Coordinates of N, CA and C and ligand atoms in Angstrom, one line a residue:
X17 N 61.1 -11.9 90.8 CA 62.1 -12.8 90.2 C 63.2 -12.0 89.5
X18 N 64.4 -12.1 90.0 CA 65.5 -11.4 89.1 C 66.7 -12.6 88.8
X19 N 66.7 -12.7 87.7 CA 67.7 -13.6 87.1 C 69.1 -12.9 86.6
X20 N 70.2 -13.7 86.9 CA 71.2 -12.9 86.4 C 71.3 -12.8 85.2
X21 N 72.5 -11.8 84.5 CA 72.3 -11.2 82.9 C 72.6 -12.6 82.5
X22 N 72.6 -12.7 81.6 CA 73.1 -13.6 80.3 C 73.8 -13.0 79.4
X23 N 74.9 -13.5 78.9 CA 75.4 -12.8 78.0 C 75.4 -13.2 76.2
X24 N 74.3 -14.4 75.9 CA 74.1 -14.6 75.0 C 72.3 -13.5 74.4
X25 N 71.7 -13.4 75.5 CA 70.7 -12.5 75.7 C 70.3 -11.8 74.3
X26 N 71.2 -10.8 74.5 CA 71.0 -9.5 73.6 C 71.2 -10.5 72.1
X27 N 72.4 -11.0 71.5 CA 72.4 -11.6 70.6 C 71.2 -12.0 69.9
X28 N 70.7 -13.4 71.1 CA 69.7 -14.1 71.0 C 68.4 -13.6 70.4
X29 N 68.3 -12.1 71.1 CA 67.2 -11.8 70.4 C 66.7 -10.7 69.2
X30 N 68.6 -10.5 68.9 CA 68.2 -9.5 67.7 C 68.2 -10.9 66.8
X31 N 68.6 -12.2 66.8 CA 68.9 -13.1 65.7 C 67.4 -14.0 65.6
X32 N 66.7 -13.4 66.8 CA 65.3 -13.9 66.2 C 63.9 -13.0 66.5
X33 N 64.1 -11.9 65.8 CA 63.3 -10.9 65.5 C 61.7 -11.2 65.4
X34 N 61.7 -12.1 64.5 CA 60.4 -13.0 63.6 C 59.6 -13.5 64.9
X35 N 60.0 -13.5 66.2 CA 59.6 -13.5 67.3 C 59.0 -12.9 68.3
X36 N 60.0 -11.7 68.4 CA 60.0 -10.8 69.7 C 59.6 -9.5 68.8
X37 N 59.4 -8.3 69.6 CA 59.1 -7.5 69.6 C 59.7 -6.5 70.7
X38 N 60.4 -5.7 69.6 CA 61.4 -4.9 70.9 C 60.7 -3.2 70.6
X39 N 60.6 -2.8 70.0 CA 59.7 -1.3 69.1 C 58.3 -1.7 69.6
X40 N 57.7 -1.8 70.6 CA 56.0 -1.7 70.5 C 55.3 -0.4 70.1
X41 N 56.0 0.8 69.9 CA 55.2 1.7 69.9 C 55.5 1.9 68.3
X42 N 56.2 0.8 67.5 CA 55.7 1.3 66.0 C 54.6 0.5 65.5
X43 N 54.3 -0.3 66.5 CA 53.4 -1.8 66.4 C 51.8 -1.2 66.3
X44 N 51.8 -0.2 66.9 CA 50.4 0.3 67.5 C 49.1 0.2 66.6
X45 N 47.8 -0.2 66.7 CA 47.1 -0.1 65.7 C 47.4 -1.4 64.7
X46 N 49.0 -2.5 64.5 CA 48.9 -2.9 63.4 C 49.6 -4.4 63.9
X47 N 49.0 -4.7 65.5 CA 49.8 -5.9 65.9 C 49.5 -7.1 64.9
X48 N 48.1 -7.2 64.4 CA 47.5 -8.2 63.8 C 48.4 -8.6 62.6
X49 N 49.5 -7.7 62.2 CA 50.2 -7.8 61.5 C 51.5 -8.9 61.9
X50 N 51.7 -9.0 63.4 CA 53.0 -9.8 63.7 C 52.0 -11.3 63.5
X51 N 50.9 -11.5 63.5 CA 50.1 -13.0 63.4 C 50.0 -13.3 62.0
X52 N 49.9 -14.7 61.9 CA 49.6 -15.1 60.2 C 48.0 -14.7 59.6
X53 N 47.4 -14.9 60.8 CA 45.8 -14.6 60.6 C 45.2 -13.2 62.2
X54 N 44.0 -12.7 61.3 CA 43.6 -11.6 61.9 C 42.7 -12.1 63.1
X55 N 42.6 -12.4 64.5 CA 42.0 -13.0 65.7 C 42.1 -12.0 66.6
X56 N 41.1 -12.1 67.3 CA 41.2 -11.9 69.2 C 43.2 -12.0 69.2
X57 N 43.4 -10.4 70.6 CA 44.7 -10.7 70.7 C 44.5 -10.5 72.5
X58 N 45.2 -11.7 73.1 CA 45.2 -11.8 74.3 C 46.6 -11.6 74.9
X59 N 46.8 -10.7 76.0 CA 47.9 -10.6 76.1 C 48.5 -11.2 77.5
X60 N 49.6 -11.3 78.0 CA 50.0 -11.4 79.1 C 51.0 -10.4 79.8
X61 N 50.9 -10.0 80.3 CA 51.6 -8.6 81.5 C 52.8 -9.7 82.9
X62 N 54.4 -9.7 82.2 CA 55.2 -10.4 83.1 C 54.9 -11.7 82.6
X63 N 55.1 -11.7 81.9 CA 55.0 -13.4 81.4 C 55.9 -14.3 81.6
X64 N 57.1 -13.8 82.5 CA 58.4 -14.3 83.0 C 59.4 -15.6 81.9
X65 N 59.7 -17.1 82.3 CA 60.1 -17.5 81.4 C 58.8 -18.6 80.1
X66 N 57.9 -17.7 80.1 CA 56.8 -18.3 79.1 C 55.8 -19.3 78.7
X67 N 56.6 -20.4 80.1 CA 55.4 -21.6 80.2 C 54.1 -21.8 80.1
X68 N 52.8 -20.3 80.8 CA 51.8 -20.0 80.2 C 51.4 -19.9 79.0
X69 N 52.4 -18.9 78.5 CA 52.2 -18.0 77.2 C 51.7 -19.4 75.8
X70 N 53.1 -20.0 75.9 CA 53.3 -20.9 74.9 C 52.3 -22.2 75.3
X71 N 52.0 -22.6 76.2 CA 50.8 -23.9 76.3 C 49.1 -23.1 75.8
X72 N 48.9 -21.8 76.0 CA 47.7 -21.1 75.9 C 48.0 -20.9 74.6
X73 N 49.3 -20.5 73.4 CA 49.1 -20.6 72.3 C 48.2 -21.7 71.3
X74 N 49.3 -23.1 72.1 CA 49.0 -24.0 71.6 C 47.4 -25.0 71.2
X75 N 46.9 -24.5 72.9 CA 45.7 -24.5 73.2 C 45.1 -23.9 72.4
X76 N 45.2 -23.0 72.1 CA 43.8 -21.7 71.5 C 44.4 -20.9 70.7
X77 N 44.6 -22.1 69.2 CA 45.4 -21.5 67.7 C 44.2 -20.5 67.7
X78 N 43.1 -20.0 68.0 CA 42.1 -19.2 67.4 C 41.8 -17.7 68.2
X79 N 43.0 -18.2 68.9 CA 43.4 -16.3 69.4 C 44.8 -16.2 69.0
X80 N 44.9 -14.7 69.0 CA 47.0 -14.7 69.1 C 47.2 -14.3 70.3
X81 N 48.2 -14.4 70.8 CA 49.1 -14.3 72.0 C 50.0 -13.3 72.1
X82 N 50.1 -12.7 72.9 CA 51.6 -11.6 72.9 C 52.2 -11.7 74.9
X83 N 52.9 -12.3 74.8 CA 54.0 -12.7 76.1 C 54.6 -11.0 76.7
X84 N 54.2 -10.4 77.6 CA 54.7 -9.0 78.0 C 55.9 -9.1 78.7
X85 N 57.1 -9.1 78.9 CA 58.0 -9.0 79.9 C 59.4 -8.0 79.7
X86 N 59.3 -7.4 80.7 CA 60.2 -6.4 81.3 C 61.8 -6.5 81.5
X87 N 62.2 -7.5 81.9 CA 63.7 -8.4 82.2 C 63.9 -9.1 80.6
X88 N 64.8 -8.6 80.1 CA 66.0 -9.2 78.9 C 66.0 -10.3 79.5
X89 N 67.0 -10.9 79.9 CA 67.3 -11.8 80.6 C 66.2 -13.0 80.6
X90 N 65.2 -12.9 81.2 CA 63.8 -13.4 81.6 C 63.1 -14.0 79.9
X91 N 63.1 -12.6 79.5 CA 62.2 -12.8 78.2 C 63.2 -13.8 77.2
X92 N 64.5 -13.1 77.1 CA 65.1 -14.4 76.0 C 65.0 -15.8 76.5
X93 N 64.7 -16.2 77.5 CA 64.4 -17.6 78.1 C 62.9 -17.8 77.4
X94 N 62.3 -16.8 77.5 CA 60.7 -17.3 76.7 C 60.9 -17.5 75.3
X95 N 62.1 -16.7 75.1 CA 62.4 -17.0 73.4 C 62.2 -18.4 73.2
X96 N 63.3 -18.6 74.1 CA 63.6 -20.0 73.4 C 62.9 -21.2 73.2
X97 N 61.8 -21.0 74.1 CA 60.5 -22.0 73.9 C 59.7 -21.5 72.8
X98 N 59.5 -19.9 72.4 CA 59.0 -19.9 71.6 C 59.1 -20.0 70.6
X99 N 61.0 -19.7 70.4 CA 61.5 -20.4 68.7 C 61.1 -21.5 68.3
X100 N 61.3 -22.5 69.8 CA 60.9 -23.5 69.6 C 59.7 -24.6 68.9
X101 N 58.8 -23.6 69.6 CA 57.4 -24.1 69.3 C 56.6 -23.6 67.8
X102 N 57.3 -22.4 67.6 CA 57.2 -21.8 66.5 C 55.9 -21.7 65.9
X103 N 54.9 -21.0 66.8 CA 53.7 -20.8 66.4 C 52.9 -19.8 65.3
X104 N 52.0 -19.9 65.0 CA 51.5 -18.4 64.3 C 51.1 -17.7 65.1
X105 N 50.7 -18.3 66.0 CA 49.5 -17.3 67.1 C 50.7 -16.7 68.3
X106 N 51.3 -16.7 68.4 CA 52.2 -16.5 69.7 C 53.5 -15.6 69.0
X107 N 53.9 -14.1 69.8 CA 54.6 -13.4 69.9 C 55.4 -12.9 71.0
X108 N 56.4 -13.0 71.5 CA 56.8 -12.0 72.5 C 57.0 -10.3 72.1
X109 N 57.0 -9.7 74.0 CA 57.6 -8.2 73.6 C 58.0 -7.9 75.1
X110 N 59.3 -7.3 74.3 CA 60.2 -7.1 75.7 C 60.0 -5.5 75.9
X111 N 59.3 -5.2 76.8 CA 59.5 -4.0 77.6 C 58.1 -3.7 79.0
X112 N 58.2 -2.8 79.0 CA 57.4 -2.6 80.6 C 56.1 -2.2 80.3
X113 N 55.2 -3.2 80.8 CA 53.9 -3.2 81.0 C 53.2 -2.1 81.3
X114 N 54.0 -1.2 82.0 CA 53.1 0.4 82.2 C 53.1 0.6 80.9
X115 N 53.6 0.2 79.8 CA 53.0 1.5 78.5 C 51.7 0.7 77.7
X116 N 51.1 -0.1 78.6 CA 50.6 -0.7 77.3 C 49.6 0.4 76.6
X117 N 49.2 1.2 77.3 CA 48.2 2.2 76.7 C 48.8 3.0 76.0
X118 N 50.2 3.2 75.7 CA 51.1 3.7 74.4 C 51.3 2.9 73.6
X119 N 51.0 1.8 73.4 CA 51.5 0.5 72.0 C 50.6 -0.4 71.6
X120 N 49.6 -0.1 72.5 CA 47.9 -0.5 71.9 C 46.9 0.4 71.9
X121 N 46.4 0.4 70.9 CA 45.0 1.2 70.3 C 43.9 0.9 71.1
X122 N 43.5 1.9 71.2 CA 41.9 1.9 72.1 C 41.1 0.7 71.7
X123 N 40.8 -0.5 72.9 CA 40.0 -1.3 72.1 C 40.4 -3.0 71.2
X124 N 41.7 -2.4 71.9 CA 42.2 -3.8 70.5 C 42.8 -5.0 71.2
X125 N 42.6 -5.1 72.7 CA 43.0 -6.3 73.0 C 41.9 -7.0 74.0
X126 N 41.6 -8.5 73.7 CA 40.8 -9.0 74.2 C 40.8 -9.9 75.9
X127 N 41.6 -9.9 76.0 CA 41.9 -10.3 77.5 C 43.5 -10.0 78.0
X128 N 43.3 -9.1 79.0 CA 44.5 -9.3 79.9 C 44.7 -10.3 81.0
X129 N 46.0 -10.8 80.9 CA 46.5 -12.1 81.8 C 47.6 -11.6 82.5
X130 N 47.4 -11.8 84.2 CA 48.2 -11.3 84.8 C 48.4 -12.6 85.7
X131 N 49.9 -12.9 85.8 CA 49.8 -14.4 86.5 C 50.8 -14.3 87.5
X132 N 50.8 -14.6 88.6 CA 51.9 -14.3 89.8 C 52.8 -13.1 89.4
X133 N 52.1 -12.3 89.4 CA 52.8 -10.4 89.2 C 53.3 -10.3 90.6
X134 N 54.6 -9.5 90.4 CA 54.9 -9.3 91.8 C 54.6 -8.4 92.8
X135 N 54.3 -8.9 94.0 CA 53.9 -8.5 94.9 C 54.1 -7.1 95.7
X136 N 55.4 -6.9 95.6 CA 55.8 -5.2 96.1 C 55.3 -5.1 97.6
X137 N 55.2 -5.6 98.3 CA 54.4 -5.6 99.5 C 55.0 -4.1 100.4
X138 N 55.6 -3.2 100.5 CA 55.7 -2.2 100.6 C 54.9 -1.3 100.3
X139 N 54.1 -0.2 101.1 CA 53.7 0.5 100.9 C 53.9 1.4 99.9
X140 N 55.4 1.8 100.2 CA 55.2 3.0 98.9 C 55.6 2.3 97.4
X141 N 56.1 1.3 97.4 CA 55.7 0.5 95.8 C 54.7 -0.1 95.7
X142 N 53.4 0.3 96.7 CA 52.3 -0.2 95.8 C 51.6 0.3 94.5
X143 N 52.2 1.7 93.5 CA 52.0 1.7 92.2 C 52.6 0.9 91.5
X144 N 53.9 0.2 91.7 CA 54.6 -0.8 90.7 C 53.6 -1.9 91.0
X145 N 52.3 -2.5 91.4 CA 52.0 -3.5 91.5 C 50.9 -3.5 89.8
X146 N 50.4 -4.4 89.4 CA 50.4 -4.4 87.8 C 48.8 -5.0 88.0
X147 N 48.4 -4.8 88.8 CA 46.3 -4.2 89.7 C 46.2 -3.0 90.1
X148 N 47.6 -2.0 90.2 CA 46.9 -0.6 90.5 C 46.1 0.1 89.9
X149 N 45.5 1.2 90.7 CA 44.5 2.0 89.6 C 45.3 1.9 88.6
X150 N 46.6 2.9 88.7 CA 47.2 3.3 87.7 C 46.8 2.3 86.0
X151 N 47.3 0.8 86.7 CA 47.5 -0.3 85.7 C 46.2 -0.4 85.3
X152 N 44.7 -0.1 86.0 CA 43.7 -0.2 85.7 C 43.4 0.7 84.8
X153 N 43.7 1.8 84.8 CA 43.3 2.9 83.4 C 43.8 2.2 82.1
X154 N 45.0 2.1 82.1 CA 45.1 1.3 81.1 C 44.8 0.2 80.4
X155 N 44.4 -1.0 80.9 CA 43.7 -2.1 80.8 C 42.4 -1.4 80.3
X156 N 41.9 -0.5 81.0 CA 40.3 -0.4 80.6 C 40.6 0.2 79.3
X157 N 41.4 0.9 79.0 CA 41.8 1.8 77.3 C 41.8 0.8 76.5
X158 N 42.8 0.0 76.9 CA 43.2 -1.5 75.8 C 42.0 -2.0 75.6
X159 N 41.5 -2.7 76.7 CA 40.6 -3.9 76.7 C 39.5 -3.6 75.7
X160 N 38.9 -4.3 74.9 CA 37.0 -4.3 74.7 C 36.3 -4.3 75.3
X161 N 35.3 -3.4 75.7 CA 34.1 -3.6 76.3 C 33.7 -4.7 77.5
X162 N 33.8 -5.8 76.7 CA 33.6 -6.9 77.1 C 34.3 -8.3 77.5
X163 N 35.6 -7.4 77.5 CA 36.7 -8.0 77.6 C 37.6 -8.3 79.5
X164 N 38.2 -9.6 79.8 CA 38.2 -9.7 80.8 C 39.6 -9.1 81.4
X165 N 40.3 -9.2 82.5 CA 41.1 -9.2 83.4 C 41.0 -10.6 84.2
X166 N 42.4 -11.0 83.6 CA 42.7 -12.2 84.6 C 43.7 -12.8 85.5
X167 N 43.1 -12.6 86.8 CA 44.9 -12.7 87.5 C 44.7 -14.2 88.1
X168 N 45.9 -14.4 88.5 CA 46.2 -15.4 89.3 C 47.3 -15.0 90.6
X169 N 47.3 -15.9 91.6 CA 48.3 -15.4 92.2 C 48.6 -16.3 93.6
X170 N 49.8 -16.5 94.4 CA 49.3 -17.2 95.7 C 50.2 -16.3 96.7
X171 N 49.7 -15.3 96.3 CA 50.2 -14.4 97.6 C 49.4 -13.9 97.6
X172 N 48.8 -13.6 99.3 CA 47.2 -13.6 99.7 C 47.2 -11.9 100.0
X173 N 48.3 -11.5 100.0 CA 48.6 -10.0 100.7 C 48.2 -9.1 98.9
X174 N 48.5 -9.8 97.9 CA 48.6 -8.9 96.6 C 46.8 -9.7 96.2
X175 N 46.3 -10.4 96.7 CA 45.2 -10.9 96.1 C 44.2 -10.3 96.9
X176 N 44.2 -9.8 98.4 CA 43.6 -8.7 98.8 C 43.4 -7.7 98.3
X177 N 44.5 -7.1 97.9 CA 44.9 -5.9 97.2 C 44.2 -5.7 96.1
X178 N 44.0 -6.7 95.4 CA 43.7 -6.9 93.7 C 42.0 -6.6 94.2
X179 N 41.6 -7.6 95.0 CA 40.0 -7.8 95.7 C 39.2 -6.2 95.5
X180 N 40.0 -5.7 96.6 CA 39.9 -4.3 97.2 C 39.6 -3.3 96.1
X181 N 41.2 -3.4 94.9 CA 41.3 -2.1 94.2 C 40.5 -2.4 93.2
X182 N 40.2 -3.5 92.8 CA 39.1 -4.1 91.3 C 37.9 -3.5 91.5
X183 N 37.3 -4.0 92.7 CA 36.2 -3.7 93.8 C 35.9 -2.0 93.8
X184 N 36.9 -1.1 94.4 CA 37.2 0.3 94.4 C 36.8 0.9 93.0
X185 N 37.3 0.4 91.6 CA 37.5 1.0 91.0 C 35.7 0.6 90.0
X186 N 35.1 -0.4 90.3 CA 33.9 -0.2 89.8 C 34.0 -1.5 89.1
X187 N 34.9 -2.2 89.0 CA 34.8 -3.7 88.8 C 33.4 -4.5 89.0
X188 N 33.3 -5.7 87.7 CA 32.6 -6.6 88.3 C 33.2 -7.9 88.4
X189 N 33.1 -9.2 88.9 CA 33.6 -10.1 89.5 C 32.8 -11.3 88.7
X190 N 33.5 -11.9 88.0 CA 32.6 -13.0 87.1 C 33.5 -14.3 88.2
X191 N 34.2 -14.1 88.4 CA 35.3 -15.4 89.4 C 36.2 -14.9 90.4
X192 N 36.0 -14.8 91.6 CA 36.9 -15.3 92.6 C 37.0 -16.3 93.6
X193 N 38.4 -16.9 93.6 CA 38.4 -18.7 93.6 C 39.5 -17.8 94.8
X194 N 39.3 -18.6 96.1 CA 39.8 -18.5 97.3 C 41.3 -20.0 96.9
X195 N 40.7 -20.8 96.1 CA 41.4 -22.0 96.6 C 41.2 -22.5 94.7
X196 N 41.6 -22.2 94.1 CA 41.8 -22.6 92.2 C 41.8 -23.9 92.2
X197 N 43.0 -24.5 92.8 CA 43.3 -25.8 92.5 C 42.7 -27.1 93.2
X198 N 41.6 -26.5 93.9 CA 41.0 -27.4 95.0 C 39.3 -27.3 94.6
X199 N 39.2 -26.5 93.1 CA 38.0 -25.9 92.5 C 37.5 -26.6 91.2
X200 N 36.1 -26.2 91.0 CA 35.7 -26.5 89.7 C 36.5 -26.0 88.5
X201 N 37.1 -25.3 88.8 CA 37.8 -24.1 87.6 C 38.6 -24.9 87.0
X202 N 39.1 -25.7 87.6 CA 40.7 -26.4 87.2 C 40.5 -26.9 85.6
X203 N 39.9 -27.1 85.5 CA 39.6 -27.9 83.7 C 40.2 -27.0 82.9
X204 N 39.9 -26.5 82.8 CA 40.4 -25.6 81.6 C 42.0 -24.3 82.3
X205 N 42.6 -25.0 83.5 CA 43.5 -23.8 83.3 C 44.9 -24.3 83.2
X206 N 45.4 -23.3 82.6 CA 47.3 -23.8 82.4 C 48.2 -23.4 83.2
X207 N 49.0 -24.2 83.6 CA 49.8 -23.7 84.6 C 50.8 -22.6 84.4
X208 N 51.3 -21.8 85.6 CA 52.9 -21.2 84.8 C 53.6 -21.5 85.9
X209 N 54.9 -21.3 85.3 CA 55.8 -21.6 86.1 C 55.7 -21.0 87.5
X210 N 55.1 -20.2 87.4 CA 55.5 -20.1 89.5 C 54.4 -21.0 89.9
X211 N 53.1 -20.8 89.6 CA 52.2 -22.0 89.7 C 52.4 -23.4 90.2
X212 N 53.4 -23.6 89.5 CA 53.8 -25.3 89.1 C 54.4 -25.0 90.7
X213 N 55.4 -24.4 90.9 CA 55.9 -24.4 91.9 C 55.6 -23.9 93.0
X214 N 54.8 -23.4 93.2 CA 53.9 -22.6 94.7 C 52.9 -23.8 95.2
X215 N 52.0 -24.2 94.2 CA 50.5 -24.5 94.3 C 50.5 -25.6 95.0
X216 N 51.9 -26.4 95.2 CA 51.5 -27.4 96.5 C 52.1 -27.0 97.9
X217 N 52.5 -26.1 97.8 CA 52.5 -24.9 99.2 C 51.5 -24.5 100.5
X218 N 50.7 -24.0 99.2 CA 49.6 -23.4 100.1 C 48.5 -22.8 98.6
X219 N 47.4 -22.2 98.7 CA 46.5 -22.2 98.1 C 46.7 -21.0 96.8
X220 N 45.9 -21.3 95.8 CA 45.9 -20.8 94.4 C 45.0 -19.8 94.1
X221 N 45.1 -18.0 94.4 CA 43.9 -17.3 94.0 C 43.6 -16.8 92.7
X222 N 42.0 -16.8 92.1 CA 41.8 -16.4 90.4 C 41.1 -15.6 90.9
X223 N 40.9 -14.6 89.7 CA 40.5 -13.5 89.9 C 39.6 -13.1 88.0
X224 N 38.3 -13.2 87.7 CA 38.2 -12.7 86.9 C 37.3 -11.4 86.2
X225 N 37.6 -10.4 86.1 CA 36.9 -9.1 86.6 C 36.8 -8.2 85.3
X226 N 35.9 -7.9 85.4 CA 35.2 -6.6 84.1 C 35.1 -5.2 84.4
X227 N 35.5 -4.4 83.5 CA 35.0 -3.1 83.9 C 33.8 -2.5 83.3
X228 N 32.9 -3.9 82.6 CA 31.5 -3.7 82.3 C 30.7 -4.8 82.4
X229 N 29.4 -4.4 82.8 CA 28.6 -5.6 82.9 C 28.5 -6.3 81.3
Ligands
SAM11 N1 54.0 -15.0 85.0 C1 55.1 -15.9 85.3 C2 54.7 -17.1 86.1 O1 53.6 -17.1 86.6 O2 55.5 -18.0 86.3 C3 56.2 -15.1 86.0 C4 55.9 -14.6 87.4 S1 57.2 -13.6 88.1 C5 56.9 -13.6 89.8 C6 56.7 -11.9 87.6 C7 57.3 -11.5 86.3 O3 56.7 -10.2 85.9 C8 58.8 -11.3 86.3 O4 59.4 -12.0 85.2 C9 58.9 -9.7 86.1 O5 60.1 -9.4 85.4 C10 57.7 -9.4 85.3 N2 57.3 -8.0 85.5 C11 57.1 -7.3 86.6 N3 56.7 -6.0 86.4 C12 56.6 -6.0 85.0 C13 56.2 -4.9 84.1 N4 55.9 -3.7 84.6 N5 56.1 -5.2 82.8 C14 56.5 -6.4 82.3 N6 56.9 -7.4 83.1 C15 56.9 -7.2 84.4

């Protein structure tokens, strides 16, 4: 998804700081600090314009939230629902998902959410895909122990991929849903915006996977 610039963008988000997060690597060790209370922090990787992020706030005041996205542009759109909604539990941060293992401490985050990440279907950008090994070292640094990975997706070509390299790298598999929306699972899940708009297309894949038993 590439959205054109905005030119109110940059503005928008130095005028709401109390929000976003642009510096992650002074954050490191002390995120619990951007929340009003100290919880479980779940993040999302490409959180695009935020519709997940902010309904899973809202849902589950008893974790905090941190919205990951890459595109200025993109993310100040998630601002604006999250000015909106103006949570305690709920944070954005604008920059690229490859560092999360520079802006989080070993250990400190309790689920990663990865929701219609883009596909890259090209061979030689299959490291930009955000299930590579690569992305997997990191996740396993961040994460707890006991802590999940969770994708979604309806592109069958990156949900192979995900299958394969989860699989490859010593994963284990607490959920794989061929068809989400046509499943038991549905009760408890929140839509995102590509979601909303794919899922009467063609089919909905979840994916939920550990790197320990
Ligand atoms: N998750 C949203 C949804 O399901 O509606 C948006 C999906 S959109 C296809 C993928 C988003 O991931 C885009 O907004 C893109 O900019 C973002 N993204 C891709 N690579 C990223 C990275 N390395 N770090 C942070 N965001 C990334």
């Amino acid at each position: 998804m590439r959205v054109r610039n905005k030119p109110w963008a940059d503005g928008y988000i130095k005028d709401n700081q109390k929000y976003i997060v642009t510096d992650p690597e002074n954050w490191i060790g002390k995120w619990s600090q951007r929340f009003e209370k100290e919880q479980p922090i779940h993040i999302e990787i490409g959180t695009g314009k935020g519709q997940f992020i902010v309904e899973m706030a809202k849902k589950h005041p008893e974790v905090n939230f941190l919205g990951i996205e890459i595109q200025k542009t993109v993310i100040a759109i998630a601002l604006k629902k999250v000015v909106e909604a103006d949570l305690p539990n709920l944070q954005l941060v604008h920059t690229d998902g490859a560092g999360v293992d520079t802006f989080f401490g070993k250990h400190e985050i309790d689920t990663v959410y990865l929701n219609f990440s883009d596909p890259w279907p090209k061979k030689r950008h299959a490291k930009r895909r955000l299930t590579s090994p690569t992305f997997l070292d990191s996740y396993k640094t961040i994460l707890k122990e006991d802590a999940p990975v969770v994708f979604k997706t309806d592109n069958r070509g990156l949900f192979e991929y995900s299958v394969i390299t989860f699989n490859n790298y010593g994963m284990y598999f607490d959920l794989l849903s061929l068809d989400l929306h046509n499943s038991e699972y549905m009760e408890d899940n929140v839509e995102t915006e590509y979601e909303h708009k794919f899922s009467s297309k063609g089919p909905i894949y979840k994916i939920v996977a550990y790197f320990n038993k």
